[in-house]
Short mmCIF file of C-alpha atoms in Angstrom, two decimals:
data_model
loop_
_atom_site.label_atom_id
_atom_site.label_comp_id
_atom_site.label_asym_id
_atom_site.label_seq_id
_atom_site.Cartn_x
_atom_site.Cartn_y
_atom_site.Cartn_z
CA MET W 1 -4.75 -25.36 -26.96
CA GLY W 2 -7.10 -27.02 -24.35
CA GLU W 3 -7.63 -24.18 -22.49
CA ASN W 4 -7.52 -22.73 -26.12
CA LYS W 5 -10.99 -24.81 -26.77
CA LYS W 6 -12.37 -24.40 -23.62
CA ASN W 7 -12.58 -20.75 -24.57
CA MET W 8 -14.07 -20.93 -27.48
CA PHE W 9 -16.25 -23.43 -26.30
CA LEU W 10 -18.12 -21.21 -23.41
CA LYS W 11 -17.66 -18.65 -25.99
CA VAL W 12 -19.74 -20.16 -28.70
CA LEU W 13 -22.14 -21.23 -25.56
CA SER W 14 -22.96 -17.29 -24.41
CA VAL W 15 -24.15 -16.84 -27.58
CA VAL W 16 -25.69 -19.91 -27.61
CA SER W 17 -27.12 -18.79 -24.88
CA ILE W 18 -28.50 -15.01 -25.56
CA VAL W 19 -29.87 -16.50 -29.07
CA ALA W 20 -31.79 -19.12 -27.41
CA LEU W 21 -33.24 -16.62 -24.28
CA PHE W 22 -34.25 -13.72 -26.73
CA LEU W 23 -35.67 -16.76 -29.72
CA GLY W 24 -37.69 -18.46 -26.84
CA TRP W 25 -38.85 -14.79 -25.84
CA GLN W 26 -40.32 -14.23 -29.06
CA LEU W 27 -42.37 -17.18 -29.19
CA VAL W 28 -42.92 -17.36 -25.70
CA VAL W 29 -45.04 -13.75 -26.41
CA ASP W 30 -45.45 -14.85 -29.67
CA PHE W 31 -47.16 -17.78 -29.60
CA GLY W 32 -49.86 -16.19 -26.56
CA ILE W 33 -48.08 -18.33 -23.82
CA VAL W 34 -47.20 -15.01 -21.72
CA PRO W 35 -50.07 -12.53 -22.82
CA ASN W 36 -48.56 -9.40 -24.83
CA THR W 37 -50.19 -6.66 -22.44
CA LEU W 38 -47.90 -8.20 -19.32
CA LEU W 39 -44.67 -8.93 -20.94
CA ALA W 40 -43.70 -7.55 -24.91
CA SER W 41 -41.30 -9.08 -27.84
CA PRO W 42 -38.19 -8.57 -28.29
CA LYS W 43 -38.92 -7.63 -31.40
CA GLN W 44 -41.84 -4.69 -30.29
CA VAL W 45 -38.55 -3.31 -27.79
CA ILE W 46 -36.86 -2.72 -30.80
CA GLU W 47 -39.36 -1.14 -32.48
CA MET W 48 -40.10 1.10 -29.39
CA PHE W 49 -36.70 2.10 -29.11
CA ILE W 50 -36.15 3.26 -33.10
CA TYR W 51 -39.61 5.01 -31.80
CA LYS W 52 -38.37 6.55 -29.12
CA ILE W 53 -35.47 8.15 -30.31
CA SER W 54 -37.06 10.95 -32.51
CA ASN W 55 -41.21 10.86 -30.58
CA ALA W 56 -40.94 11.93 -27.02
CA ASN W 57 -45.11 10.81 -27.06
CA PRO W 58 -46.75 9.24 -24.61
CA ASP W 59 -44.36 9.85 -21.88
CA GLY W 60 -42.89 13.45 -22.68
CA ALA W 61 -39.57 13.78 -23.97
CA VAL W 62 -37.32 11.53 -26.13
CA LEU W 63 -34.78 8.77 -24.85
CA TRP W 64 -31.88 11.28 -25.22
CA VAL W 65 -33.51 12.98 -23.15
CA HIS W 66 -34.35 10.61 -20.02
CA VAL W 67 -30.69 8.70 -20.20
CA MET W 68 -29.03 12.20 -20.31
CA THR W 69 -31.33 13.46 -16.97
CA SER W 70 -30.78 10.36 -15.25
CA LEU W 71 -26.92 10.67 -16.27
CA GLN W 72 -27.10 14.36 -14.93
CA GLU W 73 -28.74 13.65 -11.54
CA ALA W 74 -25.91 10.41 -10.53
CA LEU W 75 -22.82 11.89 -11.89
CA THR W 76 -23.78 15.30 -9.78
CA GLY W 77 -25.16 13.13 -6.94
CA TYR W 78 -21.42 10.59 -7.53
CA LEU W 79 -18.86 13.49 -7.61
CA LEU W 80 -20.06 15.28 -4.89
CA ALA W 81 -20.34 11.47 -2.97
CA LEU W 82 -16.82 11.37 -3.86
CA VAL W 83 -15.70 15.19 -3.02
CA ILE W 84 -16.22 14.62 0.37
CA GLY W 85 -16.60 11.12 0.65
CA ILE W 86 -13.55 10.35 0.24
CA PRO W 87 -11.51 13.45 1.44
CA LEU W 88 -12.91 12.13 4.87
CA GLY W 89 -12.85 8.59 4.67
CA LEU W 90 -9.08 8.57 4.41
CA ALA W 91 -8.73 11.40 6.92
CA MET W 92 -10.87 9.21 9.37
CA GLY W 93 -8.59 6.26 8.88
CA TRP W 94 -5.40 8.29 9.98
CA PHE W 95 -6.18 11.17 12.11
CA VAL W 96 -7.21 10.31 15.61
CA VAL W 97 -9.71 12.94 16.15
CA VAL W 98 -11.62 12.80 12.59
CA GLU W 99 -11.96 9.20 13.22
CA GLY W 100 -13.28 9.88 16.79
CA LEU W 101 -15.66 12.70 15.89
CA ALA W 102 -17.17 11.22 12.20
CA ARG W 103 -17.46 7.10 12.74
CA PRO W 104 -19.58 7.20 15.47
CA ILE W 105 -21.92 9.83 13.12
CA PHE W 106 -21.69 6.99 9.96
CA GLU W 107 -21.78 4.48 11.73
CA MET W 108 -24.88 5.82 13.37
CA ILE W 109 -26.61 6.43 9.85
CA ARG W 110 -24.73 4.13 7.76
CA PRO W 111 -27.38 0.77 7.90
CA ILE W 112 -30.24 3.41 7.10
CA PRO W 113 -30.87 2.13 2.97
CA PRO W 114 -30.05 4.98 0.89
CA VAL W 115 -33.80 4.49 -0.70
CA ALA W 116 -35.64 4.96 2.86
CA TRP W 117 -34.36 8.86 2.55
CA ILE W 118 -36.61 9.38 -0.57
CA PRO W 119 -39.44 11.03 1.17
CA LEU W 120 -37.59 13.17 3.44
CA ALA W 121 -35.56 13.88 -0.05
CA ILE W 122 -38.82 14.78 -1.89
CA PHE W 123 -39.60 17.14 1.53
CA TRP W 124 -36.95 18.89 1.42
CA PHE W 125 -36.21 19.31 -2.43
CA GLY W 126 -39.23 18.45 -4.12
CA ILE W 127 -38.89 15.95 -7.09
CA GLY W 128 -36.87 18.01 -9.34
CA LEU W 129 -32.31 17.74 -9.34
CA ALA W 130 -31.53 17.81 -6.04
CA GLY W 131 -33.67 15.60 -4.34
CA LYS W 132 -32.51 13.30 -6.57
CA VAL W 133 -28.97 14.36 -6.18
CA PHE W 134 -28.97 14.08 -2.58
CA ILE W 135 -30.15 10.44 -2.76
CA ILE W 136 -27.57 9.78 -4.81
CA TRP W 137 -25.06 11.13 -3.17
CA ALA W 138 -25.68 9.82 -0.09
CA SER W 139 -26.37 6.07 -1.60
CA GLY W 140 -22.20 7.19 -2.89
CA LEU W 141 -20.98 8.39 -0.04
CA VAL W 142 -21.11 5.21 1.63
CA PRO W 143 -18.55 2.72 0.36
CA CYS W 144 -16.76 6.38 -0.95
CA VAL W 145 -16.06 6.16 2.97
CA ILE W 146 -15.29 3.10 4.26
CA ASN W 147 -13.07 2.00 1.56
CA SER W 148 -10.84 5.19 1.55
CA PHE W 149 -10.87 5.17 5.33
CA VAL W 150 -9.93 0.85 4.88
CA GLY W 151 -7.10 1.70 2.64
CA VAL W 152 -5.38 4.29 5.17
CA LYS W 153 -6.09 1.78 7.63
CA MET W 154 -4.22 -1.10 5.50
CA THR W 155 -1.19 0.77 4.65
CA ASN W 156 1.87 -1.17 5.73
CA PRO W 157 2.99 -0.67 8.74
CA VAL W 158 6.34 -1.17 7.44
CA PHE W 159 6.18 2.11 5.16
CA ILE W 160 4.80 3.79 7.65
CA LYS W 161 8.24 2.81 10.29
CA MET W 162 10.63 3.61 6.56
CA ALA W 163 9.31 6.79 6.58
CA LYS W 164 9.44 7.75 10.37
CA THR W 165 13.25 6.55 10.46
CA TYR W 166 13.65 9.22 7.45
CA GLY W 167 11.91 12.16 9.57
CA ALA W 168 8.68 12.10 7.38
CA THR W 169 5.77 14.18 9.42
CA ASP W 170 2.60 13.09 10.15
CA TRP W 171 0.66 15.25 7.51
CA GLU W 172 4.00 13.76 4.76
CA ILE W 173 3.31 9.93 6.26
CA PHE W 174 -0.38 10.24 5.72
CA LYS W 175 0.13 12.64 1.91
CA ASP W 176 3.16 10.23 0.67
CA ILE W 177 2.89 6.89 1.68
CA CYS W 178 -0.76 6.61 2.92
CA ILE W 179 -2.72 8.33 0.32
CA PRO W 180 -0.55 6.54 -2.34
CA SER W 181 -1.16 3.25 -0.63
CA ALA W 182 -5.47 3.21 -0.29
CA LEU W 183 -5.78 4.01 -3.72
CA PRO W 184 -6.28 0.74 -5.31
CA MET W 185 -9.01 0.38 -2.51
CA VAL W 186 -10.37 3.57 -3.31
CA PHE W 187 -11.18 2.84 -6.55
CA GLY W 188 -12.81 -0.63 -5.46
CA GLY W 189 -15.23 1.94 -3.24
CA LEU W 190 -15.99 4.11 -6.23
CA GLN W 191 -17.12 0.83 -8.79
CA VAL W 192 -19.50 0.00 -5.42
CA ALA W 193 -20.54 3.60 -5.53
CA LEU W 194 -21.45 3.93 -8.35
CA ALA W 195 -23.13 0.76 -8.84
CA ALA W 196 -25.26 2.10 -5.21
CA SER W 197 -26.30 5.25 -6.55
CA TRP W 198 -27.82 3.95 -9.93
CA THR W 199 -29.50 1.44 -8.12
CA ALA W 200 -30.40 4.67 -5.88
CA LEU W 201 -31.20 6.75 -9.19
CA VAL W 202 -33.74 4.21 -11.00
CA ALA W 203 -35.90 3.93 -7.27
CA ALA W 204 -35.99 7.81 -6.86
CA GLU W 205 -36.71 8.11 -10.83
CA LEU W 206 -39.70 5.35 -10.37
CA ILE W 207 -41.00 7.29 -7.68
CA ALA W 208 -40.64 10.72 -7.93
CA ALA W 209 -39.55 11.98 -11.28
CA ASP W 210 -40.88 13.71 -14.63
CA THR W 211 -38.41 13.22 -16.70
CA GLY W 212 -35.29 9.91 -16.73
CA LEU W 213 -34.91 6.39 -17.21
CA GLY W 214 -37.12 5.66 -14.06
CA PHE W 215 -39.37 7.11 -15.04
CA LEU W 216 -40.01 6.15 -18.71
CA ILE W 217 -40.52 3.11 -16.87
CA THR W 218 -43.08 4.42 -14.41
CA MET W 219 -44.53 5.97 -17.11
CA GLY W 220 -44.79 1.93 -18.81
CA ARG W 221 -46.68 0.73 -16.03
CA ARG W 222 -49.27 3.86 -15.84
CA LEU W 223 -49.88 3.41 -19.96
CA LEU W 224 -49.68 -1.06 -19.66
CA LYS W 225 -46.93 -0.34 -22.35
CA PRO W 226 -44.41 -3.35 -21.14
CA ASP W 227 -42.24 -2.14 -24.47
CA MET W 228 -41.46 0.73 -22.58
CA ILE W 229 -40.71 -0.82 -19.22
CA ILE W 230 -38.45 -2.72 -20.69
CA LEU W 231 -37.02 -0.32 -23.10
CA GLY W 232 -35.91 2.14 -19.69
CA MET W 233 -34.61 -1.80 -17.83
CA MET W 234 -32.11 -2.34 -20.76
CA MET W 235 -31.56 1.66 -20.71
CA VAL W 236 -30.52 1.22 -17.19
CA GLY W 237 -28.66 -1.39 -17.12
CA LEU W 238 -26.57 -0.48 -20.19
CA THR W 239 -25.31 3.02 -19.28
CA GLY W 240 -24.28 1.89 -16.05
CA VAL W 241 -21.99 -0.77 -17.81
CA ILE W 242 -20.88 1.74 -19.85
CA ILE W 243 -19.98 4.17 -16.81
CA GLY W 244 -18.20 1.68 -15.03
CA ILE W 245 -15.78 0.24 -18.06
CA ILE W 246 -14.89 4.44 -17.88
CA ILE W 247 -14.10 3.68 -13.72
CA ASP W 248 -11.62 1.12 -14.61
CA LYS W 249 -10.16 3.16 -17.62
CA ILE W 250 -9.27 5.81 -14.93
CA GLU W 251 -8.28 3.48 -12.77
CA LYS W 252 -5.76 1.80 -14.44
CA ARG W 253 -4.50 5.31 -15.61
CA LEU W 254 -4.00 6.09 -12.17
CA VAL W 255 -2.65 3.53 -10.09
CA ALA W 256 -0.10 2.23 -12.48
CA GLY W 257 3.16 0.27 -10.96
CA VAL W 258 0.71 0.31 -7.17
CA ASN W 259 0.68 -3.06 -5.87
CA LYS W 260 2.45 -5.00 -8.27
CA MET P 1 27.72 13.27 29.68
CA GLU P 2 29.33 9.86 29.17
CA ASN P 3 32.49 8.93 28.27
CA ARG P 4 32.71 9.04 24.19
CA ILE P 5 36.02 8.16 23.73
CA GLY P 6 37.34 4.78 23.96
CA ASN P 7 40.71 3.47 24.85
CA ASP P 8 42.05 3.96 21.00
CA GLY P 9 40.84 7.16 20.50
CA ILE P 10 37.84 6.44 18.43
CA LYS P 11 34.88 8.00 19.47
CA ASN P 12 31.77 6.07 19.84
CA VAL P 13 28.87 6.89 17.91
CA ILE P 14 26.29 4.80 19.63
CA GLU P 15 26.01 3.71 23.07
CA CYS P 16 23.70 1.63 24.58
CA LYS P 17 23.38 1.48 28.65
CA GLY P 18 21.82 -0.26 30.50
CA ILE P 19 19.44 -1.46 28.09
CA SER P 20 16.09 -3.85 28.36
CA LYS P 21 12.52 -4.46 26.45
CA TYR P 22 9.53 -5.51 27.99
CA PHE P 23 6.21 -5.80 26.11
CA GLY P 24 3.21 -6.87 27.69
CA GLU P 25 1.91 -6.22 31.81
CA GLY P 26 2.04 -7.96 34.85
CA ALA P 27 1.22 -12.03 33.78
CA ASN P 28 1.94 -11.37 30.60
CA LYS P 29 4.91 -9.45 30.43
CA LYS P 30 7.65 -10.14 28.58
CA GLU P 31 11.15 -9.42 28.38
CA VAL P 32 12.93 -9.34 25.27
CA LEU P 33 16.32 -8.14 26.11
CA SER P 34 17.64 -7.83 29.35
CA THR P 35 21.08 -5.12 30.40
CA MET P 36 22.50 -4.90 27.45
CA ASP P 37 25.48 -2.55 27.04
CA LEU P 38 27.45 -2.15 23.35
CA SER P 39 29.70 0.40 22.07
CA VAL P 40 30.18 0.95 18.48
CA LYS P 41 32.96 3.92 17.04
CA GLU P 42 32.90 5.87 14.03
CA ASN P 43 32.87 3.90 10.85
CA GLU P 44 33.27 0.83 12.61
CA PHE P 45 31.44 -3.02 10.97
CA VAL P 46 29.28 -4.58 13.69
CA VAL P 47 26.91 -7.36 13.08
CA ILE P 48 24.68 -8.54 15.84
CA LEU P 49 24.70 -12.58 15.51
CA GLY P 50 21.68 -14.09 16.98
CA PRO P 51 18.80 -16.98 15.83
CA GLY P 52 15.20 -15.13 14.73
CA GLN P 53 13.52 -13.96 17.67
CA SER P 54 16.00 -13.08 20.08
CA GLY P 55 15.48 -9.21 19.96
CA LYS P 56 17.81 -8.02 17.46
CA SER P 57 15.20 -6.23 15.61
CA THR P 58 14.08 -4.78 18.98
CA LEU P 59 17.15 -3.13 19.49
CA PHE P 60 17.73 -2.04 16.10
CA ARG P 61 14.19 -0.13 16.28
CA MET P 62 14.82 1.60 19.75
CA ILE P 63 18.48 2.49 18.73
CA ALA P 64 16.61 4.20 15.80
CA GLY P 65 14.22 5.64 17.85
CA LEU P 66 11.18 3.52 16.79
CA GLU P 67 10.57 2.38 19.81
CA LYS P 68 11.62 2.82 23.93
CA PRO P 69 13.95 0.93 26.10
CA SER P 70 12.06 -0.21 29.11
CA THR P 71 15.08 0.46 31.14
CA GLY P 72 18.35 2.28 30.33
CA HIS P 73 19.49 4.68 28.23
CA ILE P 74 20.49 4.84 24.39
CA TYR P 75 22.73 7.66 22.82
CA VAL P 76 23.98 8.94 19.04
CA ASN P 77 26.76 10.78 18.64
CA GLY P 78 26.03 11.79 22.58
CA LYS P 79 22.84 12.60 22.83
CA GLU P 80 20.10 10.86 23.21
CA VAL P 81 17.53 9.19 21.77
CA THR P 82 14.32 10.38 22.39
CA GLY P 83 12.89 9.28 18.37
CA PRO P 84 12.98 8.83 15.10
CA ASN P 85 16.86 10.36 13.69
CA PRO P 86 17.73 10.87 10.32
CA VAL P 87 21.46 10.20 11.03
CA ILE P 88 20.47 7.37 11.23
CA GLY P 89 19.31 5.00 8.38
CA TYR P 90 17.98 1.78 8.49
CA VAL P 91 17.34 -1.00 5.89
CA PHE P 92 14.77 -2.88 7.02
CA GLN P 93 14.46 -7.02 6.75
CA ARG P 94 11.32 -6.65 4.00
CA TYR P 95 12.30 -5.05 0.63
CA THR P 96 9.77 -1.44 1.84
CA LEU P 97 10.21 0.00 -1.51
CA PHE P 98 7.40 2.01 -1.98
CA PRO P 99 5.02 0.18 -4.80
CA TRP P 100 4.08 3.15 -6.28
CA LYS P 101 6.79 5.45 -6.56
CA THR P 102 10.17 4.04 -9.00
CA VAL P 103 13.35 4.01 -7.76
CA MET P 104 14.52 7.44 -8.33
CA GLU P 105 11.88 8.60 -6.83
CA ASN P 106 12.30 5.70 -3.68
CA VAL P 107 16.04 7.11 -3.00
CA GLU P 108 15.51 10.99 -3.45
CA MET P 109 12.39 10.42 -0.48
CA GLY P 110 14.87 11.93 2.17
CA PRO P 111 16.55 14.51 0.77
CA LYS P 112 12.61 15.52 -0.46
CA LEU P 113 11.68 15.03 3.25
CA LYS P 114 14.14 17.26 4.05
CA GLY P 115 12.92 20.40 1.32
CA VAL P 116 16.43 19.87 -0.91
CA GLY P 117 15.62 21.16 -4.13
CA LYS P 118 15.22 18.37 -7.10
CA LYS P 119 18.09 19.48 -9.23
CA GLU P 120 20.49 18.45 -6.02
CA ARG P 121 18.13 15.33 -4.36
CA ARG P 122 17.98 14.47 -8.56
CA GLU P 123 21.62 14.08 -8.23
CA LYS P 124 22.62 13.02 -4.80
CA ALA P 125 19.94 9.76 -5.63
CA GLN P 126 21.54 9.24 -8.62
CA TYR P 127 25.10 8.76 -7.31
CA PHE P 128 23.78 6.86 -5.44
CA ILE P 129 21.59 5.04 -8.28
CA ASN P 130 25.31 4.02 -10.14
CA LEU P 131 27.23 3.10 -6.25
CA VAL P 132 24.94 0.35 -6.24
CA GLY P 133 25.68 -0.52 -9.62
CA LEU P 134 21.64 0.33 -10.37
CA ASN P 135 22.07 3.10 -13.02
CA GLY P 136 19.86 2.34 -15.98
CA PHE P 137 17.53 1.03 -13.46
CA GLU P 138 15.95 5.25 -12.65
CA ASP P 139 12.49 4.58 -13.77
CA ALA P 140 12.12 0.87 -12.96
CA TYR P 141 8.98 0.54 -10.68
CA PRO P 142 9.76 -1.77 -7.91
CA HIS P 143 8.19 -4.67 -8.93
CA GLN P 144 9.94 -4.86 -12.41
CA LEU P 145 13.36 -5.86 -9.51
CA SER P 146 14.45 -8.86 -8.66
CA GLY P 147 14.87 -9.25 -4.64
CA GLY P 148 18.88 -8.46 -4.62
CA MET P 149 17.80 -4.97 -6.77
CA LYS P 150 15.11 -4.11 -4.40
CA GLN P 151 17.55 -4.60 -1.36
CA ARG P 152 20.43 -2.03 -3.47
CA VAL P 153 17.78 0.29 -4.22
CA GLY P 154 17.05 0.17 -0.13
CA ILE P 155 20.66 0.47 0.33
CA ALA P 156 21.06 3.87 -2.25
CA ARG P 157 17.82 4.92 -0.69
CA ALA P 158 19.69 4.55 3.16
CA TYR P 159 22.95 6.94 2.02
CA ALA P 160 20.71 9.65 0.05
CA ASN P 161 19.39 10.23 2.94
CA ASP P 162 23.44 11.32 4.58
CA PRO P 163 23.48 9.08 7.27
CA GLU P 164 26.08 8.96 9.68
CA ILE P 165 24.49 5.19 10.34
CA MET P 166 23.40 2.86 9.16
CA LEU P 167 21.11 -0.15 10.77
CA LEU P 168 21.02 -2.70 7.93
CA ASP P 169 18.16 -5.76 9.60
CA GLU P 170 19.40 -8.69 7.65
CA PRO P 171 18.96 -7.58 4.27
CA PHE P 172 19.82 -9.96 2.86
CA GLY P 173 17.59 -12.70 4.60
CA GLN P 174 15.34 -13.13 1.54
CA LEU P 175 17.73 -13.65 -1.24
CA ASP P 176 18.67 -16.36 -2.52
CA ALA P 177 22.00 -18.32 -1.20
CA GLN P 178 24.04 -16.77 -4.42
CA THR P 179 22.85 -13.62 -4.39
CA ARG P 180 22.83 -13.44 -0.89
CA ILE P 181 27.20 -13.69 -1.16
CA LEU P 182 26.31 -11.25 -4.22
CA MET P 183 25.11 -8.57 -1.88
CA GLU P 184 27.56 -9.07 0.98
CA GLN P 185 30.83 -8.45 -1.34
CA GLU P 186 28.44 -5.62 -2.88
CA ILE P 187 27.91 -4.01 0.47
CA LEU P 188 31.99 -4.65 1.49
CA ARG P 189 32.17 -2.41 -1.47
CA ILE P 190 29.80 0.41 -0.91
CA TRP P 191 30.97 0.31 2.67
CA GLU P 192 34.96 0.83 1.79
CA LYS P 193 33.81 3.89 -0.85
CA GLU P 194 31.09 5.45 1.63
CA LYS P 195 32.47 4.93 4.90
CA ARG P 196 29.55 4.57 8.00
CA THR P 197 29.23 2.77 11.07
CA VAL P 198 27.21 0.20 9.96
CA CYS P 199 25.35 -2.22 12.20
CA PHE P 200 24.55 -4.68 10.81
CA VAL P 201 21.87 -7.70 11.66
CA THR P 202 22.67 -11.89 10.59
CA ASN P 203 21.50 -15.31 11.76
CA ASN P 204 23.81 -16.25 9.31
CA ILE P 205 28.26 -17.31 10.47
CA ASP P 206 29.42 -17.35 7.44
CA GLU P 207 28.16 -13.70 6.70
CA ALA P 208 28.97 -12.42 10.27
CA ILE P 209 32.55 -13.23 9.79
CA PHE P 210 32.66 -12.15 6.62
CA LEU P 211 31.24 -8.15 7.22
CA GLY P 212 32.11 -7.55 10.16
CA ASP P 213 34.83 -6.26 11.95
CA ARG P 214 33.13 -6.76 15.47
CA ILE P 215 30.89 -9.90 15.86
CA VAL P 216 27.99 -9.01 18.41
CA MET P 217 26.55 -12.45 19.42
CA LEU P 218 23.59 -12.73 21.15
CA GLU P 219 22.17 -15.71 23.88
CA GLY P 220 19.65 -18.22 21.61
CA LYS P 221 16.73 -17.27 24.35
CA LEU P 222 14.79 -14.53 25.56
CA PRO P 223 15.73 -13.17 26.73
CA SER P 224 18.23 -11.30 24.99
CA LYS P 225 21.82 -11.05 25.84
CA MET P 226 24.73 -10.42 24.74
CA LYS P 227 26.54 -13.89 25.56
CA LYS P 228 30.04 -12.65 24.14
CA ILE P 229 32.00 -10.23 21.29
CA TYR P 230 34.49 -11.12 18.90
CA ASN P 231 36.91 -9.05 17.63
CA VAL P 232 37.21 -10.65 13.68
CA ASP P 233 40.99 -9.63 12.53
CA LEU P 234 41.38 -10.42 9.18
CA PRO P 235 42.32 -8.68 6.44
CA ARG P 236 39.23 -8.14 3.48
CA PRO P 237 38.55 -9.50 1.23
CA ARG P 238 37.93 -12.44 3.42
CA ASP P 239 37.95 -15.87 2.20
CA PHE P 240 35.72 -18.31 2.72
CA THR P 241 37.73 -21.20 2.80
CA ASP P 242 40.38 -19.61 4.76
CA LEU P 243 41.93 -21.55 7.78
CA ALA P 244 41.91 -18.42 10.20
CA PHE P 245 38.18 -17.55 8.96
CA LEU P 246 37.09 -21.40 9.46
CA GLU P 247 39.24 -21.46 12.88
CA LEU P 248 36.94 -18.51 13.85
CA ARG P 249 33.59 -20.11 11.94
CA GLU P 250 33.93 -23.23 14.48
CA GLU P 251 34.88 -21.49 17.18
CA ILE P 252 31.20 -19.22 17.45
CA THR P 253 29.63 -22.55 15.79
CA GLY P 254 30.78 -23.92 19.17
CA GLU P 255 29.18 -21.04 21.42
CA THR P 256 25.95 -20.91 19.89
CA GLU P 257 23.07 -23.81 18.81
CA LEU P 258 22.45 -21.72 15.28
CA ALA P 259 24.65 -24.69 13.54
CA LEU P 260 22.83 -27.58 12.02
#
């Protein structure tokens, strides 16, 4: 009862806080406290949203195209990071040879922030899809490798002993015990990798792009249109949340029964 | 080859000859087990009785081939132990069911690792699931089972691998008193039905007398040595309140610092 009331109260407060924010924001612009050239009102952002649904001007593409471009770049880089990072991390966790060979290189590259790769990526791949995919791949790779590696390392040693008494080979232990027991950590890595990829994508598009949400934001700045900038920011946030939810759903399906 | 036939003409399946175990080197060298000789006969139920930290699990790990003795030799079926051997089934102290596998998948693990076909291994697993009284729980995950049920699965899993020898390392140590007594009766029922050579570790005197053909009592402090061996001639099922039971209990209690 008390718990219910508290939850209800919290819900009401969060609605109040959001409404107040937008109302305050609208008023600040309406009364000219912040000049409209620097800050667009929520109403203007919504109008811009509606306009951009069907109009390619002034930045050259409708909103849908920007979203899809960004998604395509992000998902391509992200998937490549998973396909390479997870097996590499898992193998590093179990096979001494892989750990010995791959880990030093990995540890050397790891401290370089992915956005620092942007200039080189533009040199190598230009401002098209490939360059951004590279940046996203580099950002997503690190959490994929680390979490898979730690996940395998954290396998309960009793499970491994147990399997040995059943005559399981090294490979069977890795496949049947270490990998399933690492899965929750691997999925944790996917979430972190997604956040990292999405951040890197926007950074890359801000610098070099001709479509995409980051490009929309940059165009807003160049054209002195704060409503366009804010629309771009909101779309980046929204899309990120939606992908996060989808991954969460997949995770819940796949790791049923594990670690409960 | 060592003489494997005892005075009574029954063959010894486990023979430990002058084994000891050290951990660490130099000044940190710590002796856990010191010169122990132990023979276990075919289909015998031997209980190793000793307080916590008396090297009982170390002894088991060496018999199972998970660790090497520092000195001496261990023979199983006349062959020196050099590594894990599926002839030995090991039930660990802690629940070691794989949380991502169902009861059925856990129990069929041993035959599966040996490459037994699906139909055959399912039949075998089902037989032992029924034997431990868990029919109907084949598709349950370990987190849905009680502590006693988990250890039943552990026992079924060990049996399904066709071991000749079962090592049970304080299998009931984490159960409540009532479940524990029930499981002690159950393990005897299962053993009567499916005779194997059993070595059972416990720190509980009642459990030792209730179960064992022989009780091997270990020294209460490190390094652990064999202190005394009791032959328990009482007929089964044994009664905790039987006079002969109580006399033996008193005798053992007098020899140990285990009594509370």
